[in-house]
Coordinates of C-alpha atoms in Angstrom, one line a residue:
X1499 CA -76.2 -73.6 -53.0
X1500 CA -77.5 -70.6 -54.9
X1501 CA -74.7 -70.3 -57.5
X1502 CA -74.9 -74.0 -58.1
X1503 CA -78.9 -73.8 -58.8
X1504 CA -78.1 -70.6 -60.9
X1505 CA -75.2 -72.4 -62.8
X1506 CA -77.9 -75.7 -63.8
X1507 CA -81.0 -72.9 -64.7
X1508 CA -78.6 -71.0 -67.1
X1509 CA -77.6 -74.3 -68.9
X1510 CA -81.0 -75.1 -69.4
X1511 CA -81.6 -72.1 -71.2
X1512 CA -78.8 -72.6 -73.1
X1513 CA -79.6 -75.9 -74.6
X1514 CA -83.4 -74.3 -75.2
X1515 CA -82.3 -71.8 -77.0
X1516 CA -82.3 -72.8 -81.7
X1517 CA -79.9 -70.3 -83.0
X1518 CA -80.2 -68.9 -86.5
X1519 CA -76.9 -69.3 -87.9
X1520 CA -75.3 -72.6 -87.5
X1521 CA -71.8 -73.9 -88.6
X1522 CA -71.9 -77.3 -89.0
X1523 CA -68.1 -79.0 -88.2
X1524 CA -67.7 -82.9 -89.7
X1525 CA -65.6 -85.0 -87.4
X1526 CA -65.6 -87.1 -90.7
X1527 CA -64.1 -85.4 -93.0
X1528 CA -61.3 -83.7 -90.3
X1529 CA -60.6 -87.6 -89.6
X1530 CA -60.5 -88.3 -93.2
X1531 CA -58.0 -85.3 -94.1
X1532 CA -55.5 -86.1 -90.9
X1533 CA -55.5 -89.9 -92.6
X1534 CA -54.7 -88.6 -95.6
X1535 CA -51.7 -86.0 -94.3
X1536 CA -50.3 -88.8 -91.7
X1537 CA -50.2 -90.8 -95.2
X1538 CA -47.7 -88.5 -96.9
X1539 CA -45.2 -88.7 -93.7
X1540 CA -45.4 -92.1 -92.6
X1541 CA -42.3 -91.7 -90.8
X1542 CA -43.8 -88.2 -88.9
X1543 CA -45.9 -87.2 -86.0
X1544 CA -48.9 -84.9 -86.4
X1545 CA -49.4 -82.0 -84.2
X1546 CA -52.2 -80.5 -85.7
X1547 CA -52.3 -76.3 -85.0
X1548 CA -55.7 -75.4 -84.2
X1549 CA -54.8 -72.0 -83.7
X1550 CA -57.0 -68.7 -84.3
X1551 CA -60.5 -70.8 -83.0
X1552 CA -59.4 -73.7 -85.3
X1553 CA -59.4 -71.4 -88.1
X1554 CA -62.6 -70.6 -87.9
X1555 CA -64.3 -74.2 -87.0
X1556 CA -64.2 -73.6 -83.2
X1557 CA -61.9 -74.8 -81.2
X1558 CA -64.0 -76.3 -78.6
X1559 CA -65.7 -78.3 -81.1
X1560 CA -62.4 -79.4 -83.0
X1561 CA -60.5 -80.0 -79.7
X1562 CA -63.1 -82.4 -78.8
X1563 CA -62.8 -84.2 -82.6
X1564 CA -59.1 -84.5 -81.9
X1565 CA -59.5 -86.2 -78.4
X1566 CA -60.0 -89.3 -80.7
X1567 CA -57.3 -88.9 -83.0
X1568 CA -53.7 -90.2 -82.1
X1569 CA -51.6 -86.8 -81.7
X1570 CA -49.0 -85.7 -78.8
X1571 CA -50.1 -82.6 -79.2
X1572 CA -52.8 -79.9 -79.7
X1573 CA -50.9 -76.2 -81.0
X1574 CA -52.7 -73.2 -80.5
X1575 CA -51.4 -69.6 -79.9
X1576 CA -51.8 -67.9 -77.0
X1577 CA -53.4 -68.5 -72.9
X1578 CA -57.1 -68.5 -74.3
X1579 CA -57.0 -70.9 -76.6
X1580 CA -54.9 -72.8 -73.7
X1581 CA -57.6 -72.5 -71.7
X1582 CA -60.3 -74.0 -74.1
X1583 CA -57.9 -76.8 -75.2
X1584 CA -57.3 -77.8 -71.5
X1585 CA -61.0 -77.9 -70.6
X1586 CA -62.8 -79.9 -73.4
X1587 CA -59.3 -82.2 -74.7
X1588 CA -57.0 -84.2 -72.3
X1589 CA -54.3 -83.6 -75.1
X1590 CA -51.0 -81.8 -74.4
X1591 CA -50.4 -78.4 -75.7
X1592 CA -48.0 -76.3 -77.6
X1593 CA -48.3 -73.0 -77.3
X1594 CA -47.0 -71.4 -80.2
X1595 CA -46.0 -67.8 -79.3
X1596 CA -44.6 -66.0 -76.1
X1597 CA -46.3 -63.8 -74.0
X1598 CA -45.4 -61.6 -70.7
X1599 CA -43.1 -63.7 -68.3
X1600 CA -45.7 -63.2 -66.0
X1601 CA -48.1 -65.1 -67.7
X1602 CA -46.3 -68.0 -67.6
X1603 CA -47.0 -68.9 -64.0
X1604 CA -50.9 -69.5 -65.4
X1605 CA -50.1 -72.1 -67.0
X1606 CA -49.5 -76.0 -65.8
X1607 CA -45.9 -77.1 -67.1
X1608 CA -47.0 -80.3 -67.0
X1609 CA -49.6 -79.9 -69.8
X1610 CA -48.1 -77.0 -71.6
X1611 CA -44.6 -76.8 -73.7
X1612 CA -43.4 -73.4 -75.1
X1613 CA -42.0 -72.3 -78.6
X1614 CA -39.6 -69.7 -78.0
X1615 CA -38.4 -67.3 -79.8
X1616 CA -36.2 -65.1 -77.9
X1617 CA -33.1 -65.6 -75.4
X1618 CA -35.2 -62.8 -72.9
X1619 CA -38.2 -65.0 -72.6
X1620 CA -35.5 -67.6 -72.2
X1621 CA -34.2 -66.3 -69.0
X1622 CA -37.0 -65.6 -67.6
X1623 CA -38.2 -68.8 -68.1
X1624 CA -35.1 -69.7 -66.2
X1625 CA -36.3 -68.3 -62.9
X1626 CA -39.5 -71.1 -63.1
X1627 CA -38.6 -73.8 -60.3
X1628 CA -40.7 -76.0 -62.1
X1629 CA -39.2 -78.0 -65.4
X1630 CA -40.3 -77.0 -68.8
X1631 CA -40.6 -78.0 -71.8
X1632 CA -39.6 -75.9 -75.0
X1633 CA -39.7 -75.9 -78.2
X1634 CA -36.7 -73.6 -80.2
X1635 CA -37.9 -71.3 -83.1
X1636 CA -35.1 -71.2 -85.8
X1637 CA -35.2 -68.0 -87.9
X1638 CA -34.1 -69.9 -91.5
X1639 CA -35.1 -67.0 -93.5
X1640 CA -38.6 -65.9 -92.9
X1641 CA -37.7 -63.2 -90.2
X1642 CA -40.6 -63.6 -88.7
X1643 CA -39.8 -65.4 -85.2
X1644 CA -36.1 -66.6 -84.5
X1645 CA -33.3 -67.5 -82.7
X1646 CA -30.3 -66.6 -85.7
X1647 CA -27.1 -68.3 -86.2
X1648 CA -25.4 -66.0 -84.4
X1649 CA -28.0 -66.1 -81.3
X1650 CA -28.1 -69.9 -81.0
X1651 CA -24.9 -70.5 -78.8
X1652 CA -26.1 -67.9 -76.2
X1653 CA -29.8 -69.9 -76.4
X1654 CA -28.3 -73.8 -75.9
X1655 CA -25.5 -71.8 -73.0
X1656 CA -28.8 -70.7 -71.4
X1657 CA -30.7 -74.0 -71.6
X1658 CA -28.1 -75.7 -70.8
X1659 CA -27.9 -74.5 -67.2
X1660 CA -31.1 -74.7 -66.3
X1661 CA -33.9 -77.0 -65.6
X1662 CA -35.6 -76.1 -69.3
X1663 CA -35.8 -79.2 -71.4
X1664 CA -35.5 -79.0 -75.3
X1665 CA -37.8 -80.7 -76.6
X1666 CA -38.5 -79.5 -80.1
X1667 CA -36.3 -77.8 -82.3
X1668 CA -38.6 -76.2 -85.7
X1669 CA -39.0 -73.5 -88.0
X1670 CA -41.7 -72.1 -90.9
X1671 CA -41.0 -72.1 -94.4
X1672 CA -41.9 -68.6 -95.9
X1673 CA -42.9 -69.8 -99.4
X1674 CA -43.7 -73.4 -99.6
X1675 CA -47.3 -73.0 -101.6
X1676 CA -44.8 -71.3 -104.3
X1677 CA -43.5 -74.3 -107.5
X1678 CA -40.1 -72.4 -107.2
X1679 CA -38.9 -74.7 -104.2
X1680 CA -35.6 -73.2 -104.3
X1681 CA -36.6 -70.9 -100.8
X1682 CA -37.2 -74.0 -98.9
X1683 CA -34.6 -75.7 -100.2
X1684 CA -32.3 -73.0 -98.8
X1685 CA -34.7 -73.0 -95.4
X1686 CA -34.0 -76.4 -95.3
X1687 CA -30.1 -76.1 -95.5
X1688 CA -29.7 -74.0 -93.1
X1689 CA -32.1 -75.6 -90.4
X1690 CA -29.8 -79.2 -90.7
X1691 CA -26.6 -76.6 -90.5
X1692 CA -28.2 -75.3 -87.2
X1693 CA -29.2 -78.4 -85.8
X1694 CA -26.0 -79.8 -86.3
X1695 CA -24.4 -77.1 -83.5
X1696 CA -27.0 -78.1 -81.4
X1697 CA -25.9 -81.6 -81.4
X1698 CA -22.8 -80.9 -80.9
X1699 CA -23.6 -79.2 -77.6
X1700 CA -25.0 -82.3 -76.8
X1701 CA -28.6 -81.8 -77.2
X1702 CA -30.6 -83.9 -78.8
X1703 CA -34.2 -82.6 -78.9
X1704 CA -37.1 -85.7 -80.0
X1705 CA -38.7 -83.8 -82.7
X1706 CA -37.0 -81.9 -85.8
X1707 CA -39.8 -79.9 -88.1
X1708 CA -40.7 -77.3 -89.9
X1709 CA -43.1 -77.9 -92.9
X1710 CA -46.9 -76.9 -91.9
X1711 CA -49.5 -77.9 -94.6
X1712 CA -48.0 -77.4 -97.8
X1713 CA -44.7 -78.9 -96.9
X1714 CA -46.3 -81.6 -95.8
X1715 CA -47.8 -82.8 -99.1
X1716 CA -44.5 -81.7 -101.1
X1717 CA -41.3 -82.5 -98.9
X1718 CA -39.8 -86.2 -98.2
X1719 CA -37.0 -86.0 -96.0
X1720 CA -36.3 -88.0 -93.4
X1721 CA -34.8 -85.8 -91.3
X1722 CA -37.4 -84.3 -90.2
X1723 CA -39.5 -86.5 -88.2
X1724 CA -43.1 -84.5 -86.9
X1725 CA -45.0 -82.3 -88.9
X1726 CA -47.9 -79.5 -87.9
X1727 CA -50.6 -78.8 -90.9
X1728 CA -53.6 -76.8 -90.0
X1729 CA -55.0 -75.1 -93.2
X1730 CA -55.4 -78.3 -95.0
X1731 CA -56.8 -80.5 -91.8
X1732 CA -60.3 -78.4 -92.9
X1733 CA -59.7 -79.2 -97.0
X1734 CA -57.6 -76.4 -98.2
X1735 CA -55.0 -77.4 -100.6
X1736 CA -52.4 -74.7 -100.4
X1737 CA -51.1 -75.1 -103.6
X1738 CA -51.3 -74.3 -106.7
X1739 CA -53.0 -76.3 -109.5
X1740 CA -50.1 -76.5 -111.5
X1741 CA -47.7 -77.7 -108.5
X1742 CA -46.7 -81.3 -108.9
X1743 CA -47.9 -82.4 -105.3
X1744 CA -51.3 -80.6 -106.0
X1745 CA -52.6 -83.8 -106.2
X1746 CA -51.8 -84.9 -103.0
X1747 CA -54.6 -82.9 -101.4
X1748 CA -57.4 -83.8 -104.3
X1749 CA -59.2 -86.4 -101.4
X1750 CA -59.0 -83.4 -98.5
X1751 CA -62.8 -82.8 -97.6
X1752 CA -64.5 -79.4 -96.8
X1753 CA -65.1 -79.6 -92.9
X1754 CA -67.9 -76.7 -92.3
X1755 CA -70.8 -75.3 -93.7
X1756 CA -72.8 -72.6 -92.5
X1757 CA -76.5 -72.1 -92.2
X1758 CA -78.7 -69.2 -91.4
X1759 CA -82.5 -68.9 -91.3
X1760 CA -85.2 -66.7 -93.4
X1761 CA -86.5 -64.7 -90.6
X1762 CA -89.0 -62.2 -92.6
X1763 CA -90.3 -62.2 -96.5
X1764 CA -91.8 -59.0 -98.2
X1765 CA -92.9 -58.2 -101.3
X1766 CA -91.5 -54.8 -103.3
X1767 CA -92.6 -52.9 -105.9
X1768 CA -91.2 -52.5 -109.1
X1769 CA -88.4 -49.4 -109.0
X1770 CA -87.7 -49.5 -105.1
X1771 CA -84.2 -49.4 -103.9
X1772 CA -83.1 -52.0 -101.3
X1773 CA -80.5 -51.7 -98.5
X1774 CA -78.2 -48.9 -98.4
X1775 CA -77.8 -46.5 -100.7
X1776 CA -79.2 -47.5 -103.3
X1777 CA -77.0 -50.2 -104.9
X1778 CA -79.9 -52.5 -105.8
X1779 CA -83.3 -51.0 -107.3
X1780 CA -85.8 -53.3 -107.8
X1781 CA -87.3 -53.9 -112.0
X1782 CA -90.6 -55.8 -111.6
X1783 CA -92.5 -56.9 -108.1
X1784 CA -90.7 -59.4 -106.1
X1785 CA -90.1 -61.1 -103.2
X1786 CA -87.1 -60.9 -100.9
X1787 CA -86.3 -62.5 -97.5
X1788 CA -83.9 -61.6 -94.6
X1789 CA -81.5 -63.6 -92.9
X1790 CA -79.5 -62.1 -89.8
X1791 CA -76.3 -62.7 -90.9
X1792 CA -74.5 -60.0 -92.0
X1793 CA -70.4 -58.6 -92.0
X1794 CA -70.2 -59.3 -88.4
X1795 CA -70.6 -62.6 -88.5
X1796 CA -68.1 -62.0 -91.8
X1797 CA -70.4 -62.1 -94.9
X1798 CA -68.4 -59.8 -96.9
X1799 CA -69.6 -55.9 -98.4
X1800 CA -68.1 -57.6 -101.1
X1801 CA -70.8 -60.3 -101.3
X1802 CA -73.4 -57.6 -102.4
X1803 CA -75.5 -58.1 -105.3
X1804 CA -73.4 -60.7 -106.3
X1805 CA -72.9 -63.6 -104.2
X1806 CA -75.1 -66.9 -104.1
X1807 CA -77.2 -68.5 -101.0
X1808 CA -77.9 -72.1 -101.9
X1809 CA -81.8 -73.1 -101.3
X1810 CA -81.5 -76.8 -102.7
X1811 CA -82.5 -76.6 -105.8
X1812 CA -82.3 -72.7 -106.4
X1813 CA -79.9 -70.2 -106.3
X1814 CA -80.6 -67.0 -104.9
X1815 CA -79.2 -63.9 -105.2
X1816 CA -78.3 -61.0 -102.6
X1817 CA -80.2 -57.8 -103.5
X1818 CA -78.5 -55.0 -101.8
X1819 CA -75.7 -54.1 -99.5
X1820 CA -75.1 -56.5 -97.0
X1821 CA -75.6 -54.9 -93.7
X1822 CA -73.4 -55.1 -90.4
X1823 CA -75.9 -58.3 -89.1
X1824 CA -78.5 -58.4 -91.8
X1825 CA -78.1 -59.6 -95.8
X1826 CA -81.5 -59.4 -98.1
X1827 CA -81.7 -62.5 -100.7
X1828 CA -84.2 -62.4 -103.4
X1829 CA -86.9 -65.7 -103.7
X1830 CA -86.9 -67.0 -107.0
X1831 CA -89.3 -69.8 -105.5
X1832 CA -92.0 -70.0 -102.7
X1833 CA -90.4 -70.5 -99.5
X1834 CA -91.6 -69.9 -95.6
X1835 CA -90.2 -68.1 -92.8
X1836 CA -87.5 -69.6 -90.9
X1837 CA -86.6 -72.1 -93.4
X1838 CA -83.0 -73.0 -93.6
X1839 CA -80.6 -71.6 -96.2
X1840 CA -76.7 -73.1 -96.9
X1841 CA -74.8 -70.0 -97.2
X1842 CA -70.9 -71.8 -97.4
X1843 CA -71.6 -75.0 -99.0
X1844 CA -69.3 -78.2 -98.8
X1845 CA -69.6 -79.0 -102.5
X1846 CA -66.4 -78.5 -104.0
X1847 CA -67.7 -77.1 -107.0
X1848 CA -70.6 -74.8 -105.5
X1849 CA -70.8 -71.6 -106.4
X1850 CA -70.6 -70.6 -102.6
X1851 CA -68.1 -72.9 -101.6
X1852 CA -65.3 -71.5 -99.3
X1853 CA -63.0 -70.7 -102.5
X1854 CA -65.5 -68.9 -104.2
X1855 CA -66.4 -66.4 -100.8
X1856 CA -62.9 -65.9 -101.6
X1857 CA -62.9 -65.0 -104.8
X1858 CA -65.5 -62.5 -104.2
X1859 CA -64.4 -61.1 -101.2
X1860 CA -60.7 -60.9 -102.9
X1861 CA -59.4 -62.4 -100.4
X1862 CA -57.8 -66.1 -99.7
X1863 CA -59.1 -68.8 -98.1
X1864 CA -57.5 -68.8 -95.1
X1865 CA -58.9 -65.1 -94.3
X1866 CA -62.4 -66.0 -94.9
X1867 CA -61.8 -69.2 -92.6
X1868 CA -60.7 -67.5 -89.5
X1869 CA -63.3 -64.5 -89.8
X1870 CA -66.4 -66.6 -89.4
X1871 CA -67.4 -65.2 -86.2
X1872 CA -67.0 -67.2 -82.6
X1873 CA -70.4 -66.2 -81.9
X1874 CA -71.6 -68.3 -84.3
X1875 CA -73.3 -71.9 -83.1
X1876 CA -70.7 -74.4 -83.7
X1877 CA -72.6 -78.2 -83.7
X1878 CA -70.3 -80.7 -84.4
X1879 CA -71.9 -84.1 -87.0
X1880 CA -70.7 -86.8 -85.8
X1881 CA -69.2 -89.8 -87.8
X1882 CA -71.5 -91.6 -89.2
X1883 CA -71.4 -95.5 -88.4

């Protein structure tokens, strides 16, 4: 009785408590961009990979989008993210990389298929009573995870005694965002080559595929018949202006913005230093506010003095080092405490847009993506009717 009552009073605090920083996920525009990706392989499943907290959206929140969309399967990366996928989706998973053999027992067969990578995770997965389902991770040239030419008769000799069921056989272009397609091309080779010694060991696994996001807006081959993006489900065109499929991805919408609230305003003098070390001294009066957010919930170091926080119709500048949970903005109009300011906008051309955090930061997109903090509230907008 007690940890039921304790259970109910905890989530009543929870769903009391208004956080300051808020990332705002748009089932919308995550619907929009899987239309437009299922568009360019008509003749393809999507698995969607929603590793590494949905790059940054949260997963719970994205899982729970995804619940609605026609997809097999849900990819994530490890028992964790498993775990969250399981509880708030009713979607199948793939779990993308291997773990200790003893992990495996964790996991429910029937809801959970395996890439694997290596013929010792291979036989252990052989000693499972259960049947499982896996996935085989050609190594076409990136090195990165494999089974090689020269492993992949000792793999299907494996398999094929067993009660493991090949399901999937894929692999990962290395340099597919580059125009020279000539890598890919030779990735591409060399996974048909492979696949054709797996058929002639009699196998004949459902899905072939290897392109993630920006394979799928450049490659047409029906020989591949399932595709997994992730970076460019949340708007991010992985290649390059000048790439002839660039276009492809010019409808993608941004998927998150993040808020966080003024939570004091001062005044300073003229000539007074603010933040550390003295990066930013002040040359007339004015007024700064705070907001908590600061490089653990990943605003950049880089970000100081420089970047902009969005206030409608202003722009405001950081004053200062940004601090470990803190950043100091200057207020070049008369605003209140705790109003809301937009600190990663969804305009494509705002100067704090996700490409331009980026750019400041020296960094890529991706990077800035998955190092928005998990602490940070995730509230999902729903579609509008």
């Amino acid at each position: 009785i007690i940890k039921p009552m304790i259970d109910i009073l905890k989530n009543a605090w929870k769903f009391k408590v208004q956080p300051l920083n808020t990332a705002k996920i748009y089932e919308s525009a995550i619907i929009n961009n899987v239309k437009i990706l299922q568009n360019t392989q008509k003749k393809s499943v999507l698995f969607p990979v929603l590793k590494s907290n949905a790059y940054g959206h949260g997963l719970k929140e994205v899982s729970k989008i995804f619940k609605n969309i026609d997809v097999p399967y849900i990819a994530v990366d490890s028992f964790p993210e498993y775990e969250i996928v399981k509880k708030y989706s009713w979607k199948k998973v793939l779990i993308l990389w291997e773990t200790f053999t003893q992990n495996y027992q964790y996991y429910d067969f029937k809801k959970a298929t395996f890439c694997i990578s290596s013929l010792e995770t291979l036989q252990e997965l052989v000693g499972f009573k259960e049947k499982i389902k896996i996935h085989l991770f050609l190594n076409t040239g990136m090195n990165r995870e494999w089974f090689s030419e020269y492993e992949l008769m000792a793999a299907l000799n494996i398999i094929s005694e067993s009660r493991l069921e090949l399901e999937w056989v894929l692999s990962h272009f290395s340099s597919a965002d580059e125009n020279d397609f000539s890598t890919s091309e030779a990735q591409i080779k060399l996974f048909k080559k492979m696949y054709r010694k797996i058929e002639n060991e009699w196998f004949r696994p459902k899905y072939r595929h290897i392109w993630a996001s920006a394979g799928t807006l450049k490659v047409r081959d029906d020989f591949f018949n399932a595709f997994r993006p992730w970076i460019s489900i949340f708007w991010i065109n992985p290649l390059d202006e000048k790439d002839d499929y660039f276009w492809c991805a010019e409808k993608l919408e941004p998927a998150m913005e993040v808020f966080s609230t003024i939570t004091k305003i001062q005044k300073v003098d003229e000539n007074q230093w603010i933040s550390y070390n003295h990066t930013y001294i002040s040359k007339e009066k004015e007024e700064i506010a705070v907001i908590p957010f600061g490089y653990y919930e990943w605003f950049s170091r880089k970000f100081s003095n420089i970047l902009p926080i969005d206030m409608g119709w202003f722009m405001w500048k950081i004053r200062g080092r940004v601090c470990m949970n803190l950043t100091i903005i200057s207020l070049e109009n008369k605003k209140e405490i705790w109003t809301q300011v937009c600190l990663l906008s969804r305009e494509p051309n705002a100067e704090n847009n996700l490409y331009s955090w980026a750019k400041v930061a020296e960094t890529i997109p991706y990077e800035v993506m998955v190092k928005i903090h998990p602490s940070i509230h995730r509230e999902i907008v729903k579609k509008e009717s």
